[in-house]
Coordinates of C-alpha atoms in Angstrom, one line a residue:
Chain B
M51 CA -4.3 0.8 -18.3
N52 CA -5.2 3.0 -15.4
I53 CA -2.3 2.1 -13.2
T54 CA 0.1 2.4 -16.1
G55 CA -1.3 5.9 -16.9
L56 CA -1.2 6.9 -13.2
D57 CA 2.5 5.9 -12.8
Q58 CA 3.4 7.6 -16.1
R59 CA 1.6 10.7 -15.1
L60 CA 3.5 10.8 -11.8
R61 CA 6.8 10.6 -13.7
R62 CA 5.9 12.7 -16.7
R63 CA 8.5 15.5 -16.0
S64 CA 11.4 13.2 -15.3
L65 CA 10.5 11.2 -18.4
I66 CA 10.5 14.3 -20.6
G67 CA 13.8 15.4 -18.9
Y68 CA 15.5 12.0 -19.5
A69 CA 14.3 11.8 -23.1
L70 CA 15.3 15.4 -24.0
G71 CA 18.7 15.0 -22.2
M72 CA 19.5 11.8 -23.8
G73 CA 18.5 13.1 -27.2
L74 CA 20.7 16.2 -26.8
Y75 CA 23.6 14.2 -25.5
T76 CA 23.3 11.8 -28.5
L77 CA 23.2 14.8 -31.0
V78 CA 26.3 16.2 -29.4
V79 CA 28.1 12.9 -29.7
V80 CA 27.2 12.3 -33.3
A81 CA 28.0 15.9 -34.2
M82 CA 31.4 15.6 -32.7
Y83 CA 32.3 12.5 -34.8
P84 CA 33.8 14.3 -37.8
A85 CA 36.3 15.9 -35.5
F86 CA 37.5 12.6 -34.1
K87 CA 37.0 10.1 -36.9
N88 CA 40.6 10.5 -38.2
S89 CA 42.2 10.7 -34.8
T90 CA 44.8 8.1 -34.3
T91 CA 45.5 9.0 -30.7
L92 CA 42.2 7.7 -29.6
D93 CA 42.8 4.3 -31.1
E94 CA 46.3 4.3 -29.6
F95 CA 44.7 4.9 -26.2
T96 CA 42.5 1.8 -26.5
E97 CA 45.3 -0.3 -27.8
Q98 CA 47.8 0.8 -25.1
S99 CA 45.3 0.8 -22.2
P100 CA 42.7 -1.8 -23.0
G101 CA 42.0 -2.3 -19.3
T102 CA 41.2 1.3 -18.6
A103 CA 39.2 1.5 -21.9
A104 CA 37.3 -1.6 -20.9
L105 CA 36.2 0.0 -17.7
F106 CA 34.3 2.5 -19.7
G107 CA 32.8 -0.1 -21.9
I108 CA 35.2 0.7 -24.8
S109 CA 36.8 -2.1 -26.8
G110 CA 38.2 -2.2 -30.4
S111 CA 38.4 0.9 -32.5
L112 CA 37.0 4.2 -31.1
T113 CA 37.0 6.0 -34.4
S114 CA 34.9 3.7 -36.5
P115 CA 31.2 4.7 -36.6
T116 CA 30.1 1.8 -34.5
G117 CA 33.1 2.1 -32.2
W118 CA 32.3 5.8 -31.6
L119 CA 28.6 5.0 -30.8
N120 CA 29.5 2.1 -28.6
A121 CA 32.2 4.0 -26.7
N122 CA 30.0 7.1 -26.1
I123 CA 26.5 5.8 -26.0
Y124 CA 25.5 2.2 -26.4
N125 CA 28.1 0.4 -24.2
N126 CA 27.8 2.7 -21.3
F127 CA 25.8 5.9 -21.2
L128 CA 22.5 4.7 -22.6
P129 CA 22.4 1.4 -20.5
L130 CA 23.3 3.6 -17.5
I131 CA 20.4 6.0 -18.0
V132 CA 18.0 3.2 -18.9
L133 CA 19.0 1.2 -15.8
L134 CA 18.7 4.4 -13.7
I135 CA 15.1 4.8 -14.8
A136 CA 14.2 1.1 -14.7
I137 CA 15.8 0.3 -11.3
G138 CA 14.5 3.6 -9.9
Y139 CA 10.9 2.8 -11.0
G140 CA 11.2 -0.9 -10.2
A141 CA 12.2 -0.2 -6.6
A142 CA 9.5 2.6 -6.3
C143 CA 6.5 1.0 -7.9
I144 CA 6.0 -1.8 -5.4
A145 CA 8.3 -1.3 -2.4
G146 CA 8.4 2.5 -2.5
Q147 CA 4.7 2.9 -3.0
D148 CA 4.1 0.4 -0.2
E149 CA 6.4 2.4 2.1
D150 CA 4.6 5.6 1.4
Q151 CA 1.3 3.7 1.6
T152 CA -0.1 4.7 -1.8
L153 CA 0.1 1.1 -2.9
G154 CA -2.5 0.3 -0.2
F155 CA -4.9 2.7 -2.0
V156 CA -4.3 1.0 -5.3
A157 CA -4.6 -2.5 -3.9
T158 CA -8.1 -1.8 -2.4
L159 CA -9.5 -1.0 -5.8
P160 CA -11.0 -3.9 -7.7
L161 CA -7.9 -4.9 -9.5
T162 CA -6.0 -8.2 -9.2
R163 CA -2.4 -8.0 -8.0
R164 CA -1.4 -9.7 -11.3
R165 CA -3.1 -6.9 -13.2
I166 CA -1.5 -4.2 -11.0
A167 CA 2.0 -5.8 -11.5
A168 CA 1.4 -6.2 -15.2
E169 CA 0.4 -2.5 -15.5
K170 CA 3.4 -1.5 -13.6
L171 CA 5.7 -3.5 -16.0
T172 CA 3.9 -1.8 -18.9
A173 CA 4.5 1.6 -17.3
M174 CA 8.2 0.6 -16.9
A175 CA 8.4 -0.2 -20.7
A176 CA 6.5 3.1 -21.4
L177 CA 9.1 5.0 -19.4
L178 CA 12.1 3.4 -21.2
V179 CA 10.9 3.4 -24.8
P180 CA 10.8 7.2 -25.3
V181 CA 14.4 7.5 -24.0
I182 CA 15.7 4.6 -26.2
A183 CA 13.6 5.8 -29.2
V184 CA 14.9 9.4 -29.0
T185 CA 18.5 8.1 -28.7
F186 CA 17.9 5.8 -31.7
V187 CA 16.5 8.7 -33.9
C188 CA 19.3 11.0 -32.9
A189 CA 21.9 8.3 -33.5
L190 CA 20.4 7.8 -37.0
A191 CA 20.8 11.5 -37.5
G192 CA 24.5 10.8 -37.3
R193 CA 24.4 9.9 -41.0
A194 CA 24.5 13.6 -41.6
F195 CA 27.9 13.6 -39.8
D196 CA 29.5 10.6 -41.6
L197 CA 28.4 8.3 -38.8
D198 CA 27.0 5.6 -40.9
V199 CA 25.7 2.6 -39.0
D200 CA 23.3 -0.2 -40.1
V201 CA 19.8 0.9 -39.1
W202 CA 18.8 -2.7 -38.3
H203 CA 21.8 -3.3 -36.1
L204 CA 21.0 0.0 -34.3
L205 CA 17.4 -1.1 -33.9
G206 CA 18.5 -4.5 -32.6
V207 CA 20.8 -2.9 -29.9
S208 CA 17.9 -0.5 -29.0
I209 CA 15.6 -3.5 -28.4
A210 CA 18.3 -5.3 -26.5
V211 CA 18.9 -2.2 -24.2
L212 CA 15.1 -2.1 -23.6
L213 CA 15.2 -5.8 -22.6
L214 CA 18.2 -5.1 -20.4
G215 CA 16.3 -2.3 -18.7
L216 CA 13.2 -4.4 -18.2
A217 CA 15.3 -7.2 -16.8
F218 CA 17.0 -5.0 -14.1
G219 CA 13.7 -3.1 -13.5
A220 CA 11.9 -6.4 -13.0
F221 CA 14.7 -7.6 -10.7
A222 CA 14.2 -4.4 -8.6
M223 CA 10.5 -5.0 -8.5
L224 CA 11.1 -8.6 -7.4
I225 CA 13.4 -7.5 -4.6
G226 CA 10.9 -4.9 -3.6
A227 CA 8.0 -7.4 -3.6
L228 CA 10.1 -9.9 -1.5
T229 CA 11.3 -7.3 1.1
G230 CA 8.8 -4.5 0.9
A231 CA 11.8 -2.2 1.2
R232 CA 12.7 0.3 -1.5
A233 CA 16.2 0.8 -0.2
S234 CA 16.9 -2.9 -0.5
A235 CA 15.5 -3.1 -4.0
L236 CA 17.6 -0.1 -5.1
G237 CA 20.8 -1.3 -3.3
I238 CA 20.8 -4.9 -4.3
T239 CA 19.8 -4.3 -7.9
S240 CA 22.3 -1.5 -8.4
A241 CA 25.0 -3.8 -6.9
V242 CA 24.1 -6.6 -9.3
A243 CA 24.0 -4.2 -12.2
A244 CA 27.4 -2.7 -11.4
T245 CA 29.0 -6.2 -10.9
T246 CA 27.5 -7.6 -14.1
Y247 CA 28.5 -4.4 -16.0
L248 CA 32.1 -4.8 -14.9
L249 CA 32.0 -8.5 -15.7
N250 CA 31.0 -7.8 -19.3
S251 CA 33.4 -4.8 -19.7
L252 CA 36.5 -6.5 -18.3
A253 CA 35.9 -9.9 -19.7
P254 CA 37.5 -9.1 -23.1
V255 CA 40.7 -8.0 -21.5
V256 CA 41.0 -10.3 -18.5
D257 CA 41.4 -13.9 -19.7
W258 CA 40.1 -15.7 -16.6
L259 CA 36.9 -13.6 -16.7
K260 CA 36.1 -14.4 -20.3
P261 CA 33.8 -17.4 -19.6
A262 CA 32.0 -15.4 -16.9
R263 CA 30.8 -12.8 -19.4
Y264 CA 27.9 -15.2 -20.2
L265 CA 26.6 -14.5 -16.7
S266 CA 26.2 -10.8 -17.5
P267 CA 23.0 -9.6 -19.1
F268 CA 25.1 -6.7 -20.5
F269 CA 26.9 -9.2 -22.7
Y270 CA 23.7 -10.3 -24.4
A271 CA 22.5 -6.7 -24.9
V272 CA 25.6 -4.7 -25.8
G273 CA 28.7 -6.7 -25.1
D274 CA 29.0 -8.9 -28.2
N275 CA 29.6 -6.3 -31.0
Q276 CA 25.9 -6.0 -31.7
L277 CA 26.3 -2.7 -33.5
D278 CA 28.7 -4.4 -36.0
D279 CA 27.1 -7.8 -36.2
G280 CA 23.5 -7.2 -35.3
L281 CA 21.6 -8.6 -32.3
S282 CA 21.7 -12.3 -32.3
P283 CA 18.2 -13.9 -32.1
W284 CA 19.7 -16.3 -29.5
W285 CA 20.9 -13.4 -27.3
A286 CA 17.5 -11.7 -27.7
L287 CA 15.9 -14.9 -26.6
V288 CA 18.2 -15.1 -23.5
L289 CA 17.2 -11.5 -22.6
L290 CA 13.5 -12.3 -23.2
A291 CA 13.7 -15.4 -21.1
L292 CA 15.5 -13.5 -18.3
V293 CA 12.8 -10.9 -18.3
A294 CA 10.1 -13.6 -18.4
V295 CA 11.5 -15.5 -15.4
L296 CA 12.0 -12.3 -13.4
V297 CA 8.4 -11.1 -14.2
G298 CA 7.0 -14.5 -13.3
T299 CA 8.8 -14.5 -10.0
T300 CA 7.8 -11.0 -9.3
L301 CA 4.1 -11.8 -9.8
I302 CA 4.4 -14.7 -7.3
A303 CA 6.2 -12.5 -4.8
F304 CA 3.8 -9.6 -5.2
E305 CA 0.8 -12.0 -4.6
R306 CA 2.3 -12.8 -1.2
L307 CA 3.3 -9.3 -0.2
D308 CA 1.6 -7.7 2.9
I309 CA 0.5 -4.3 1.6
H310 CA 0.2 -1.4 4.2
Chain H
M157 CA -36.8 -13.5 7.8
T158 CA -33.2 -14.4 8.6
A159 CA -30.7 -11.5 8.1
T160 CA -28.0 -12.1 5.6
T161 CA -24.5 -12.4 6.9
I162 CA -22.3 -10.0 5.1
V163 CA -19.0 -10.5 7.0
S164 CA -18.1 -13.7 8.8
V165 CA -14.8 -14.2 10.6
E166 CA -13.8 -17.3 12.5
G167 CA -10.5 -18.1 14.3
L168 CA -8.7 -15.5 12.3
T169 CA -5.0 -15.4 13.2
R170 CA -2.1 -13.5 11.7
T171 CA 0.9 -12.8 13.9
F172 CA 4.0 -10.6 13.4
G173 CA 6.2 -12.0 16.1
P174 CA 5.0 -13.1 19.6
H175 CA 3.3 -9.8 20.6
R176 CA 1.9 -8.3 17.4
G177 CA -1.0 -9.3 15.2
V178 CA -4.4 -10.8 15.8
R179 CA -5.2 -14.2 17.3
D180 CA -8.4 -16.2 17.0
V181 CA -10.6 -13.3 16.0
G182 CA -14.2 -14.0 15.3
F183 CA -17.3 -12.0 14.6
E184 CA -20.2 -11.7 12.2
I185 CA -21.9 -8.7 10.6
T186 CA -25.3 -8.9 9.2
E187 CA -26.8 -6.9 6.3
G188 CA -27.8 -3.3 7.1
E189 CA -25.9 -3.3 10.4
I190 CA -23.4 -0.7 11.7
F191 CA -20.8 -2.8 13.4
G192 CA -18.3 -1.1 15.7
F193 CA -14.8 -2.4 16.0
L194 CA -13.3 -0.9 19.0
G195 CA -9.9 -1.0 20.7
P196 CA -6.9 1.1 21.7
N197 CA -4.3 2.0 19.1
G198 CA -2.2 -1.1 18.2
A199 CA -4.9 -3.6 19.4
G200 CA -5.2 -5.2 15.9
K201 CA -8.1 -3.3 14.3
S202 CA -6.3 -2.3 11.2
T203 CA -4.6 -5.7 10.9
T204 CA -8.1 -7.4 10.9
I205 CA -9.4 -4.9 8.3
R206 CA -6.3 -5.4 6.1
L207 CA -6.9 -9.2 6.3
L208 CA -10.5 -8.7 5.3
L209 CA -9.5 -6.5 2.3
G210 CA -7.0 -9.1 1.1
L211 CA -4.0 -6.8 1.8
Y212 CA -2.6 -9.3 4.3
R213 CA -2.8 -13.1 4.2
P214 CA -3.9 -14.9 7.3
D215 CA -1.9 -17.6 9.1
S216 CA -5.1 -19.5 9.8
G217 CA -8.8 -19.0 10.2
R218 CA -11.8 -18.4 8.0
M219 CA -13.1 -15.2 6.5
R220 CA -16.0 -14.6 4.2
I221 CA -17.4 -11.3 2.8
F222 CA -20.6 -11.7 0.7
G223 CA -19.9 -15.4 1.0
L224 CA -16.5 -14.9 -0.8
D225 CA -13.0 -15.5 0.4
P226 CA -10.9 -12.4 0.7
V227 CA -7.8 -14.3 -0.2
T228 CA -9.0 -15.8 -3.5
D229 CA -11.9 -13.6 -4.5
T230 CA -10.4 -10.2 -3.6
T231 CA -11.4 -8.4 -6.7
E232 CA -15.1 -9.4 -6.6
I233 CA -15.2 -8.3 -2.9
L234 CA -13.4 -5.0 -3.5
R235 CA -15.8 -4.2 -6.3
R236 CA -18.6 -4.0 -3.7
V237 CA -16.6 -2.5 -0.8
G238 CA -15.8 1.2 0.0
Y239 CA -12.8 1.6 2.2
L240 CA -11.7 4.7 4.1
P241 CA -8.7 4.5 6.3
G242 CA -7.9 7.2 8.9
E243 CA -4.4 7.7 7.6
L244 CA -5.4 7.8 4.0
T245 CA -2.4 8.2 1.7
L246 CA -3.2 9.3 -1.9
F247 CA -0.9 10.6 -4.6
S248 CA 0.1 14.0 -3.3
K249 CA 0.9 15.5 -6.8
L250 CA -2.5 14.7 -8.1
T251 CA -5.8 16.7 -7.5
G252 CA -8.9 15.2 -5.9
R253 CA -10.6 15.3 -9.3
A254 CA -7.8 13.2 -10.8
H255 CA -8.2 10.6 -8.1
L256 CA -12.0 10.5 -8.4
D257 CA -11.9 10.3 -12.2
R258 CA -9.3 7.5 -12.2
V259 CA -11.1 5.5 -9.6
A260 CA -14.4 5.9 -11.3
R261 CA -12.8 4.5 -14.5
I262 CA -11.3 1.6 -12.7
R263 CA -14.7 0.9 -11.0
G264 CA -16.6 1.3 -14.3
L265 CA -18.6 4.1 -12.6
T266 CA -20.5 6.2 -15.2
D267 CA -23.3 7.7 -13.0
R268 CA -21.6 10.6 -11.2
T269 CA -24.7 11.8 -9.3
L270 CA -23.8 10.5 -5.9
R271 CA -20.2 11.6 -6.3
D272 CA -21.3 15.1 -7.1
E273 CA -23.8 15.1 -4.2
L274 CA -21.0 14.1 -1.8
V275 CA -18.6 16.6 -3.2
E276 CA -21.2 19.3 -2.6
R277 CA -22.3 18.0 0.8
F278 CA -18.8 17.9 2.3
G279 CA -17.4 20.9 0.4
V280 CA -14.6 18.8 -1.2
E281 CA -11.8 20.8 -2.8
L282 CA -11.2 19.0 -6.1
D283 CA -8.9 21.1 -8.2
R284 CA -5.8 21.5 -6.0
P285 CA -3.0 19.0 -5.7
L286 CA -3.5 17.0 -2.5
H287 CA -0.2 18.1 -1.0
T288 CA -1.6 21.6 -0.7
L289 CA -4.6 20.5 1.2
S290 CA -5.1 20.0 5.0
K291 CA -5.4 16.5 6.4
G292 CA -9.2 17.1 6.9
N293 CA -9.6 18.2 3.2
R294 CA -7.6 15.1 2.0
Q295 CA -9.8 12.9 4.2
K296 CA -12.9 14.4 2.5
V297 CA -11.5 13.2 -0.9
G298 CA -11.1 9.8 0.6
L299 CA -14.6 9.9 1.9
V300 CA -16.0 10.5 -1.6
L301 CA -13.8 7.8 -3.0
A302 CA -15.2 5.3 -0.4
F303 CA -18.9 6.2 -0.8
M304 CA -19.3 7.3 -4.5
H305 CA -19.9 3.8 -6.0
R306 CA -22.7 3.1 -3.4
P307 CA -20.9 0.0 -2.0
D308 CA -22.7 -2.8 -0.3
L309 CA -20.1 -2.8 2.5
L310 CA -18.3 0.3 3.9
V311 CA -15.1 -0.5 5.8
L312 CA -14.2 2.7 7.8
D313 CA -11.0 2.6 9.8
E314 CA -10.8 5.6 12.1
P315 CA -12.7 7.5 9.4
T316 CA -13.2 10.9 11.1
S317 CA -9.6 11.4 11.8
G318 CA -8.9 15.0 10.8
L319 CA -12.5 16.1 10.2
D320 CA -13.8 19.0 12.2
P321 CA -16.8 18.4 14.6
L322 CA -19.4 19.7 12.1
L323 CA -18.2 17.4 9.4
Q324 CA -18.0 14.5 11.9
D325 CA -21.7 15.1 12.5
E326 CA -22.4 15.2 8.8
F327 CA -20.3 12.0 8.4
A328 CA -22.4 10.3 11.1
H329 CA -25.5 11.2 9.2
L330 CA -24.1 9.7 6.0
V331 CA -23.2 6.5 7.8
R332 CA -26.7 6.3 9.3
E333 CA -28.3 6.9 5.8
T334 CA -26.1 4.1 4.4
A335 CA -27.4 1.7 7.0
D336 CA -31.0 2.8 6.5
D337 CA -30.5 2.1 2.8
G338 CA -29.8 -1.6 3.8
R339 CA -26.1 -1.4 3.3
T340 CA -23.6 -2.6 5.9
V341 CA -20.9 -0.6 7.8
L342 CA -17.9 -1.9 9.6
L343 CA -16.7 1.1 11.7
S344 CA -13.3 0.8 13.4
S345 CA -12.6 3.5 16.0
H346 CA -11.0 4.3 19.3
D347 CA -13.4 7.2 19.7
L348 CA -16.0 5.9 22.2
D349 CA -18.5 8.8 21.5
E350 CA -18.5 8.1 17.8
V351 CA -19.1 4.4 18.4
Q352 CA -21.9 4.9 21.0
R353 CA -23.6 7.4 18.7
L354 CA -23.6 5.2 15.6
V355 CA -23.2 1.5 16.0
D356 CA -25.7 -1.2 16.7
R357 CA -23.3 -3.9 17.8
L358 CA -19.7 -4.0 18.5
A359 CA -16.6 -6.1 19.2
I360 CA -13.8 -4.9 21.4
I361 CA -10.3 -6.0 20.5
R362 CA -7.4 -5.8 22.9
E363 CA -3.8 -7.0 22.3
G364 CA -5.0 -8.9 19.2
E365 CA -7.9 -10.7 20.7
I366 CA -11.6 -10.1 20.8
V367 CA -12.6 -9.6 24.4
V368 CA -16.3 -9.0 23.9
T369 CA -18.9 -8.9 21.2
D370 CA -22.3 -7.5 22.1
T371 CA -25.0 -5.0 21.3
V372 CA -24.5 -1.5 22.6
E373 CA -27.9 -1.7 24.3
H374 CA -27.1 -5.0 26.1
L375 CA -23.7 -3.7 27.2
R376 CA -25.4 -0.6 28.6
L377 CA -27.9 -2.8 30.5
T378 CA -25.3 -5.1 31.9
A379 CA -22.8 -2.4 32.7
P380 CA -21.7 -2.6 36.4
R381 CA -23.4 -0.1 38.6
T382 CA -21.4 1.8 41.2
V383 CA -23.0 1.6 44.6
E384 CA -21.7 3.5 47.6
F385 CA -22.7 3.1 51.3
R386 CA -21.5 5.3 54.1
F387 CA -21.4 3.6 57.6
A388 CA -21.1 5.3 61.0
N389 CA -19.4 2.2 62.5
P390 CA -16.6 0.0 61.2
I391 CA -17.7 -2.9 58.9
D392 CA -16.0 -6.0 57.4
P393 CA -15.9 -5.4 53.6
Q394 CA -15.4 -9.1 53.0
R395 CA -19.0 -9.7 53.7
F396 CA -19.9 -7.7 50.7
A397 CA -17.1 -9.2 48.6
D398 CA -18.6 -12.6 49.2
L399 CA -21.9 -11.6 47.5
D400 CA -22.5 -12.8 43.9
G401 CA -21.9 -10.0 41.4
V402 CA -20.4 -7.7 43.9
T403 CA -16.8 -6.4 43.8
V404 CA -15.4 -4.1 46.5
R405 CA -13.6 -1.3 44.9
S406 CA -12.6 0.6 48.1
Y407 CA -13.4 1.1 51.7
T408 CA -12.1 4.3 53.3
D409 CA -13.3 6.4 56.2
G410 CA -16.6 4.5 56.4
L411 CA -17.3 4.9 52.7
L412 CA -17.7 1.6 50.9
T413 CA -17.6 1.7 47.1
L414 CA -18.8 -1.4 45.2
S415 CA -19.3 -2.5 41.6
V416 CA -22.5 -4.4 41.2
T417 CA -23.6 -6.5 38.3
G418 CA -26.0 -9.0 40.0
P419 CA -29.3 -8.5 41.8
V420 CA -29.4 -5.8 44.5
A421 CA -31.6 -7.4 47.1
P422 CA -28.9 -9.5 48.8
L423 CA -26.7 -6.4 48.8
L424 CA -29.4 -4.3 50.4
H425 CA -30.0 -7.0 53.1
T426 CA -26.3 -7.2 53.9
A427 CA -26.0 -3.4 54.0
A428 CA -29.0 -3.1 56.2
D429 CA -27.4 -5.3 58.9
H430 CA -24.7 -2.6 59.3
D431 CA -27.0 0.4 59.6
P432 CA -25.8 2.5 56.7
V433 CA -26.2 6.3 57.1
D434 CA -26.2 7.1 53.4
L435 CA -26.5 5.4 50.0
D436 CA -25.7 6.4 46.4
A437 CA -26.1 4.3 43.3
R438 CA -25.3 5.1 39.6
R439 CA -25.0 3.2 36.4
A440 CA -21.5 3.1 34.9
D441 CA -21.4 4.9 31.6
L442 CA -20.2 3.0 28.5
D443 CA -16.9 4.9 28.6
E444 CA -16.0 3.4 31.9
L445 CA -17.1 0.0 30.7
F446 CA -15.1 0.2 27.5
L447 CA -12.0 1.4 29.3
G448 CA -12.4 -1.5 31.7
F449 CA -12.3 -3.9 28.7
Y450 CA -9.3 -2.1 27.3
R451 CA -7.4 -2.5 30.6
E452 CA -8.4 -5.8 31.9
P453 CA -10.6 -8.0 29.7
E454 CA -10.8 -10.8 32.2
S455 CA -12.2 -8.8 35.1
A456 CA -14.4 -6.5 33.0

């Protein structure tokens, strides 16, 4: 796992920063719950302005434990941070490293391109897991603040967010491997992520958008009341299949990439 | 005993638009040879090397290294190859030692004797992040990375870029030792001195096409001589231009300057008919010859 280790080493500081930051943010959110759990004005806000609330990934009650976590972490902030890391790394690990010519150094070592790509995907997972795990642990600490959520449901959402990150990260790798351009990988993937996020967020409040939510990976990860109902095995399979297809296509594209 | 062919390239073509890339490139390198790959910047040297290392895919043609195909057997080939590009880009936050250790692990290299010898010999700075080092010092790290696993084939693309003259000399010794050890070197360069000093045989590439492949010694022998006659009376230069192997370069104020590649007897007879008052003849040096190939391959 030398390439995995190398890429992790290069991002060590930002990884620690993201994990600590996300952990701190989660602790603040859960610690603030007792102050808001009986607030009726918050629920009035979501009832009166469902569209605005939906833009922030908020639907249903804000003051229930799952509603509070969804509204502040799992429907928006955690996916945002995870996608920031995954898309940033996905765009950098092939196209970015090709542009700065460090990929040429790696590609002249006796490693197959398949192995290089696989190690980079492993590195991506290794960058995402600590952030998601720290968030999970800190969210569980919410039990000390009356924020009682089902541990298995929380774990299911955490896994789903990981798969969501891997899917968008792999998509950024794919665009990078197809174009060799980091900016294209970042731009196209971010645009797709923003569009599909909005699709999932607005679908519950815009009738004609409802069928389209199935086109959004966010729906399968965080958009179907997963904290209340648990992660559906079918939705997990959809996310897994998406990751598998994107990884497979990335491998093919990377085999054909001219490395500088 | 027949020498083993280490690198064989035939009809290799890879284009990037109508004017970039390489077309119909072909050459062979045998075991223990130092083969020079010469050409001006942008001629296609690095493209050919990247094709050989499996970094690019060819449009057409055939390549073999150690009898293996760089497109399908890249890993097996790279295991036995050391590569040093002139514009080596490593990970700037990491130290030289971190690079050497990681590459040693990937290559399964446990014997560090040669690595330590090279570090000592070239005075490589190992413990500072690469972004704090000069280009020459970064190039030294690349040099150790290329040589430390004692590869059967060294691919050196403008390798001495950034090295000071003393280290260039030391590097030349290292390349010579490598060849004396029976290993093979492909040395791409636009530095004519470096090539003349080191290589046995060379190919010159210009605008993506090989214009000549020959030994340095043979090129030296067949290099056009410059012959000058001074005449007291006007002459017709066309009589000289009609001779085989003679090209008239200039005729001014009674001074006739010729390039001669053929036998000199007919030239001397013709000149004698015009009563020359002075004669000067000198062999063109390789620089002149190479530059001629760079400029106009057809007439060189």
